[in-house]
GROMACS .gro file of C-alpha atoms in nm:
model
  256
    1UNK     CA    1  -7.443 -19.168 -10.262
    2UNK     CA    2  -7.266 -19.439 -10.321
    3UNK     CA    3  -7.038 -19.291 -10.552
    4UNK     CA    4  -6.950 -18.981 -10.310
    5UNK     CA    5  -6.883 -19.240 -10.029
    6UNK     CA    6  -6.572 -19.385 -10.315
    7UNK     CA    7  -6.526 -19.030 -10.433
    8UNK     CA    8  -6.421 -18.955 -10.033
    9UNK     CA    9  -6.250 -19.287  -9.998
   10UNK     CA   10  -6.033 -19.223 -10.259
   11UNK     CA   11  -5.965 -18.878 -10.210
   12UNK     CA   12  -5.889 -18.972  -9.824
   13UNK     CA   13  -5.665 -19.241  -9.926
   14UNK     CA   14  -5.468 -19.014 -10.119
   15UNK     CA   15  -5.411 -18.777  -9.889
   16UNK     CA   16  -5.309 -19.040  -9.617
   17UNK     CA   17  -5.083 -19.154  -9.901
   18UNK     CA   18  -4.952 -18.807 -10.002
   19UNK     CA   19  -4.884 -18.728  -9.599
   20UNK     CA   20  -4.683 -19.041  -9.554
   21UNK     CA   21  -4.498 -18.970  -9.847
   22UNK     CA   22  -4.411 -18.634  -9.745
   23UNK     CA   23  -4.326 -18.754  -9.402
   24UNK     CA   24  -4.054 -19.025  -9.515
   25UNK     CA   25  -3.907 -18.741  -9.796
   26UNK     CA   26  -3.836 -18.512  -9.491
   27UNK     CA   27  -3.698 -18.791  -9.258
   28UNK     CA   28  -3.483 -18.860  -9.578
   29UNK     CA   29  -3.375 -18.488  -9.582
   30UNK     CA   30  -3.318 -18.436  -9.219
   31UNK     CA   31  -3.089 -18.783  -9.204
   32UNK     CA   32  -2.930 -18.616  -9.541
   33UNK     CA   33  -2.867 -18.354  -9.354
   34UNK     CA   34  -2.748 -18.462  -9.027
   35UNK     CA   35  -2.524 -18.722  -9.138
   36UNK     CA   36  -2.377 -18.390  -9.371
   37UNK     CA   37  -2.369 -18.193  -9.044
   38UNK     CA   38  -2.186 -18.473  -8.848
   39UNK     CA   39  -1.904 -18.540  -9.104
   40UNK     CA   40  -1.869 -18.147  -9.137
   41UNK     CA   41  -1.844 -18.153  -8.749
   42UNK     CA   42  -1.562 -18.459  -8.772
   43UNK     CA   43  -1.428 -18.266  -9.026
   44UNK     CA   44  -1.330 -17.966  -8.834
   45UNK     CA   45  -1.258 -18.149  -8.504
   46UNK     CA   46  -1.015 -18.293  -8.689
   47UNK     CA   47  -0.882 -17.957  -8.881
   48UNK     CA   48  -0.859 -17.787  -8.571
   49UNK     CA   49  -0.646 -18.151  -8.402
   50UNK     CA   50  -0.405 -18.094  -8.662
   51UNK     CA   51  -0.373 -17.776  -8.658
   52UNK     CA   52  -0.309 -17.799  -8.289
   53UNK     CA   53  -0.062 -18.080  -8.320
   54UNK     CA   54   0.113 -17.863  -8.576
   55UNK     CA   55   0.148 -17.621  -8.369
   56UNK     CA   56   0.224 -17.860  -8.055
   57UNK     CA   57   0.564 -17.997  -8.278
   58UNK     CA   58   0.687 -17.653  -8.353
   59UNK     CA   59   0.648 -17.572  -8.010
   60UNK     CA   60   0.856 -17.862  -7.926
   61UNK     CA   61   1.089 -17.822  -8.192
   62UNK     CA   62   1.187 -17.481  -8.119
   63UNK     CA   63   1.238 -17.604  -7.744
   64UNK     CA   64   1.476 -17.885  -7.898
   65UNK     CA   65   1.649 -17.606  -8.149
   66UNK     CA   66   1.653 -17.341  -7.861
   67UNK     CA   67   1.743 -17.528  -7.584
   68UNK     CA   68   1.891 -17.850  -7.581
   69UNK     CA   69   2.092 -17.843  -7.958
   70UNK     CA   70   2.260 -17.509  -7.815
   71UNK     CA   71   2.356 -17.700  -7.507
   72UNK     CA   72   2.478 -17.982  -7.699
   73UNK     CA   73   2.645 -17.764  -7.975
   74UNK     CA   74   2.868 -17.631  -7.639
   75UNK     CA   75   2.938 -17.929  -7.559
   76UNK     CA   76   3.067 -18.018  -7.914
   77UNK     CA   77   3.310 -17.687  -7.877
   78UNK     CA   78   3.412 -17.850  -7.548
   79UNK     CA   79   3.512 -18.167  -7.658
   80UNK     CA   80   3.733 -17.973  -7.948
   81UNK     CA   81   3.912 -17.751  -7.654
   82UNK     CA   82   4.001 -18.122  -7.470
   83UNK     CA   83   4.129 -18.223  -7.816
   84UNK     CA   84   4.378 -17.952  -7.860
   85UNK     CA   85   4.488 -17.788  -7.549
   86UNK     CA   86   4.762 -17.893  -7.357
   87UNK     CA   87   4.700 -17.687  -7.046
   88UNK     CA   88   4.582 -17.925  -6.782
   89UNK     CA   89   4.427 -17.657  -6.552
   90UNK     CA   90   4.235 -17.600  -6.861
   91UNK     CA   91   4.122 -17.914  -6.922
   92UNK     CA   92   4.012 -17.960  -6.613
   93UNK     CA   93   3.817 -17.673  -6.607
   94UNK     CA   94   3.663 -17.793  -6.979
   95UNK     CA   95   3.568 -18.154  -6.809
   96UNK     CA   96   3.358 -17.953  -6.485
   97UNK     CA   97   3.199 -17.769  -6.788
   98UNK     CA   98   3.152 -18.049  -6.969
   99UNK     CA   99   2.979 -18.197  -6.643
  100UNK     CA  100   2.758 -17.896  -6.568
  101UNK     CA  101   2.654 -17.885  -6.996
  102UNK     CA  102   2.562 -18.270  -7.014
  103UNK     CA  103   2.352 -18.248  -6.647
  104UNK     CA  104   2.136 -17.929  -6.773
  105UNK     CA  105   2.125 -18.101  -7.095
  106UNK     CA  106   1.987 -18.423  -6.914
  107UNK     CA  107   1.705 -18.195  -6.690
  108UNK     CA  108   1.630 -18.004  -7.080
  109UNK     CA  109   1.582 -18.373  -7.152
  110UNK     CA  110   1.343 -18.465  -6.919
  111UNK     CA  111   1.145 -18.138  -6.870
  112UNK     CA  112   1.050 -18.175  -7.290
  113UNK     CA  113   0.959 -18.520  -7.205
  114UNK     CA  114   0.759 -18.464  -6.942
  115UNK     CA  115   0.597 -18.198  -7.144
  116UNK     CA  116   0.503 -18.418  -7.419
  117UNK     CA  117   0.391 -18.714  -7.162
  118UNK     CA  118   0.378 -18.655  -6.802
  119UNK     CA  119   0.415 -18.953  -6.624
  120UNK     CA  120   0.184 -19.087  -6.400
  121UNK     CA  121  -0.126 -18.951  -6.535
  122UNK     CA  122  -0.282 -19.275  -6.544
  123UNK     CA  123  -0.268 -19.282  -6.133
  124UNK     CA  124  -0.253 -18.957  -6.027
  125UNK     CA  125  -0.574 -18.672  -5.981
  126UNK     CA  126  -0.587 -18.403  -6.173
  127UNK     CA  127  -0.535 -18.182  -5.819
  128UNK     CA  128  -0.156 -18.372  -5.775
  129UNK     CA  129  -0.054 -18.318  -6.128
  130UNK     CA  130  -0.161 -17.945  -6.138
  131UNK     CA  131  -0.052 -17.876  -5.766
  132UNK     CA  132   0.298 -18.057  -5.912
  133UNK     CA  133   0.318 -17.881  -6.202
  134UNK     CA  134   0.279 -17.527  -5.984
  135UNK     CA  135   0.505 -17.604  -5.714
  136UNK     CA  136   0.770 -17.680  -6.014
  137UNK     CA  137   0.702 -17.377  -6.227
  138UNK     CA  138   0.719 -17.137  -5.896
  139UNK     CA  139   1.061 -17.200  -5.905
  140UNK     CA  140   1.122 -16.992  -6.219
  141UNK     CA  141   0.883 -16.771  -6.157
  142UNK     CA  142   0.829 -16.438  -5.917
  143UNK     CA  143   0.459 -16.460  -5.995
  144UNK     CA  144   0.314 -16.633  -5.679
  145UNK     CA  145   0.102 -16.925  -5.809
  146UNK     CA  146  -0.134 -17.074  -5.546
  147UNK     CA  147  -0.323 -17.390  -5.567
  148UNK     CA  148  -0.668 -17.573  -5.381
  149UNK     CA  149  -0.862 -17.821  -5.385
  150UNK     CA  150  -1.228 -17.968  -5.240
  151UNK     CA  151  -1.219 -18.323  -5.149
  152UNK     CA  152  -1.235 -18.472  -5.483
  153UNK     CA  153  -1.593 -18.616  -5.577
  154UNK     CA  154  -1.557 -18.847  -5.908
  155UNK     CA  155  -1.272 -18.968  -6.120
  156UNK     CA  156  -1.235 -18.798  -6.456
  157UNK     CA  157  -1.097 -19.035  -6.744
  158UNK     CA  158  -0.744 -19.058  -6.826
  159UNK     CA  159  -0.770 -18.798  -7.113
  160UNK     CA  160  -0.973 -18.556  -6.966
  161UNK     CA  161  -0.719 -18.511  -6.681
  162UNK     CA  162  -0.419 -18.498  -6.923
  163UNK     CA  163  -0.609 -18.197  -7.151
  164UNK     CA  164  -0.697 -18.036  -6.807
  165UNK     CA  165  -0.335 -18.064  -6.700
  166UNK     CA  166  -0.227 -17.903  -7.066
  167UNK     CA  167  -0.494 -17.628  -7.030
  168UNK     CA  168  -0.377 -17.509  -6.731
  169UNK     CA  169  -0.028 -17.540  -6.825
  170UNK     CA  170  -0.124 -17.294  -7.155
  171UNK     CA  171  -0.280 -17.076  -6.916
  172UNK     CA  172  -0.028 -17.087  -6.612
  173UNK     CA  173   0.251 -16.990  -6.920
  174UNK     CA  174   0.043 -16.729  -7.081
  175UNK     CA  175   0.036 -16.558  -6.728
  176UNK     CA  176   0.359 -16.566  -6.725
  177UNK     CA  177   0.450 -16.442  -7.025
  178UNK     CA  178   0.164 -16.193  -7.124
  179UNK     CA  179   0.010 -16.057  -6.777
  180UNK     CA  180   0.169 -15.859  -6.589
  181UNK     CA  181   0.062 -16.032  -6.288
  182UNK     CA  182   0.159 -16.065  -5.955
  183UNK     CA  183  -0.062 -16.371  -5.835
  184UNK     CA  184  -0.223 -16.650  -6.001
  185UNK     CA  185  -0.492 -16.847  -5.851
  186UNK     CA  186  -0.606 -17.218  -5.954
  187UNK     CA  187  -0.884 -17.349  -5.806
  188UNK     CA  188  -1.072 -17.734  -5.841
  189UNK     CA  189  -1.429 -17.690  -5.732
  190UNK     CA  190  -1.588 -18.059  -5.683
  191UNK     CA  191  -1.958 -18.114  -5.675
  192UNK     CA  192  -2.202 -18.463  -5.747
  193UNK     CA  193  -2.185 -18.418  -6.116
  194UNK     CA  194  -1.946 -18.158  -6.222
  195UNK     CA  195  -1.626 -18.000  -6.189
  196UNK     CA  196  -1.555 -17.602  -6.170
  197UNK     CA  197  -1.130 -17.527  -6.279
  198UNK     CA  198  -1.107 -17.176  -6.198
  199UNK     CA  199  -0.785 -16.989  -6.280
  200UNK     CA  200  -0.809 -16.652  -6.163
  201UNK     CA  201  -0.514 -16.343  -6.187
  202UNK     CA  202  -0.465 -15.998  -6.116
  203UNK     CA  203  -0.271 -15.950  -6.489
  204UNK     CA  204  -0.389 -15.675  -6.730
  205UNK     CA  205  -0.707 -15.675  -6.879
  206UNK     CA  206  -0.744 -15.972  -7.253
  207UNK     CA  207  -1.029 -16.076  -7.429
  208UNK     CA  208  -0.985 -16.411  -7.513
  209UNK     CA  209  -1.165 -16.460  -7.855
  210UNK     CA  210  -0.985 -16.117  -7.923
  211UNK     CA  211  -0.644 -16.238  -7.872
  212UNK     CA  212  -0.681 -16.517  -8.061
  213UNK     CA  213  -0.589 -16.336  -8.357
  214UNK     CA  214  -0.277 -16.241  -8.195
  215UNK     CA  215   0.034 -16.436  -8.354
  216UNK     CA  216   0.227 -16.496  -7.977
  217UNK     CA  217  -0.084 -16.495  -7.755
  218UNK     CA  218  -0.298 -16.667  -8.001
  219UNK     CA  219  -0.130 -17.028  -8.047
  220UNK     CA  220  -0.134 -17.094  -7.673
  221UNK     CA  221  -0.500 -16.939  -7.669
  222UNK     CA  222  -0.574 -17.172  -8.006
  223UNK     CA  223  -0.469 -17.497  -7.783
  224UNK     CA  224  -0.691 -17.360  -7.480
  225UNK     CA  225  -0.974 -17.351  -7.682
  226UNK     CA  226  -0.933 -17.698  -7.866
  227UNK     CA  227  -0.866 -17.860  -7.583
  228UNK     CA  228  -1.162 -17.694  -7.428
  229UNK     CA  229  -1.397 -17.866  -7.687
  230UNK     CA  230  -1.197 -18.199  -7.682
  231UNK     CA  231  -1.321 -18.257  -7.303
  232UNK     CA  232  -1.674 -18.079  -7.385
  233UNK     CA  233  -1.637 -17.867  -7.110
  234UNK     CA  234  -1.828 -17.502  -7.056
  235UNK     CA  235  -1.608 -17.254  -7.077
  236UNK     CA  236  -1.629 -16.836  -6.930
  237UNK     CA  237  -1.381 -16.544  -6.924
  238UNK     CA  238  -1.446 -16.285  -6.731
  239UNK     CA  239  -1.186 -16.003  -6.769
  240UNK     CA  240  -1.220 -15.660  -6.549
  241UNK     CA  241  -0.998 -15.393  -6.441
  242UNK     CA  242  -0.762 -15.570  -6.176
  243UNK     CA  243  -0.847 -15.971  -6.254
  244UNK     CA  244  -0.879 -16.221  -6.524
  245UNK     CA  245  -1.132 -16.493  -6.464
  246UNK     CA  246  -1.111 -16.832  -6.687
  247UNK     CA  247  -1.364 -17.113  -6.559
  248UNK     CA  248  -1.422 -17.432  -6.697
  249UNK     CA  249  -1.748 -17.653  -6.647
  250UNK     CA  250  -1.653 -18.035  -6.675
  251UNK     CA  251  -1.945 -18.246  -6.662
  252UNK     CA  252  -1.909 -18.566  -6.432
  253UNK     CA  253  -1.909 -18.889  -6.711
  254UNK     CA  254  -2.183 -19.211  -6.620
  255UNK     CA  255  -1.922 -19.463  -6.483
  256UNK     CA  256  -1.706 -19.220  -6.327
   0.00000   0.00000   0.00000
């Protein structure tokens, strides 16, 4: 009896033994493998940053090439006519020009700055930078861009409001460029713990995943949806017959 009673003690033991062992060998495999999933997770979060900044600098750099060096380049021809002419009606119709070049070459200035940093994003909402950034584009534009706003419920961080602002700018542009439309809508929705951005158009009908493969669409489409997982925010497109639906979820932050 007495030697069953060890036989069982032993053979208990071991099990015990053999569970706990098994137990710590998975926890060693599952932190294996989630510190593996994290860095492969950093990994592409910072691919797809780089690829966006990439494409962010030849964005800019074609602005610079397109816009401003042509400007500037006129100028240059300018300054040769001054140079060599001895007609002074000419002349002074080369200085006005001159004038007119250098003050759209100052605005070309400002506008790519602005675009790389808008200013006062530290203490403005994101409802005054997007209503400002509508009122401005309007201007260019026969598309009739409305804006509102609920009474604003939390403050969202500094760089949540400035990848907001560049999502809607992406999306406002695409519109314009792409749609077809003859309206756009944006819309803040404000509740206790979350924000709703609608942007809503009557454009032709895009699936966004879709026309992400597509070389103009797709880069400003590329940014949309990096920016979208920068912020963590829930995205849905809805696209039907007469209107394009993009909404964003953005979850209210403890401290906020």
């Amino acid at each position: 009896m007495e030697n069953e009673l060890k036989l069982l003690f032993w053979l208990s033991t071991s099990i015990m033994i053999y569970l706990v062992v098994m137990v710590i060998i998975l926890l060693i495999v599952y932190q294996k493998n989630l510190i593996k999933y994290r860095n492969e997770q950093l990994k592409e979060q910072l691919r797809t940053n780089l690829i966006v900044e990439h494409k962010e600098r030849a964005r800019i750099a074609k602005e610079l090439h397109d816009g401003l060096c042509g400007d500037l380049a006129t100028l240059k021809n300018f300054a040769s006519v001054i140079q060599v002419s001895n007609d002074k009606d000419l002349v002074t119709a080369t200085i006005s020009d001159i004038q007119d070049s250098i003050s759209q070459c100052y605005d070309q200035a400002l506008r790519i700055s602005y675009n790389l940093s808008p200013p006062l994003i530290k203490n403005n909402s994101i409802g005054l930078l997007i209503k400002s950034y509508l009122v401005r584009v309007s201007r260019v534009t026969s598309i009739e861009l409305n804006f509102s706003s609920e009474k604003q419920t939390f403050i969202l961080d500094e760089l949540t409001r400035l990848e907001l602002y560049r999502i809607v700018q992406e999306m406002i542009q695409n519109i314009i460029k792409h749609s077809e439309s003859t309206f756009a809508d944006v819309t803040l929705h404000w509740h206790t713990n979350h924000l709703i951005l609608k942007v809503v158009d009557d454009g032709v009908k895009y699936d966004f995943n879709a026309d992400l493969k597509q070389q103009d669409v797709g880069l400003g489409l590329s940014n949309i949806k990096a920016r979208i997982k920068q912020i963590k925010a829930e995205f849905i497109h809805e696209s039907k017959h007469n209107s394009n639906l993009v909404q964003l979820k953005i979850k209210r932050i403890d401290g906020n």
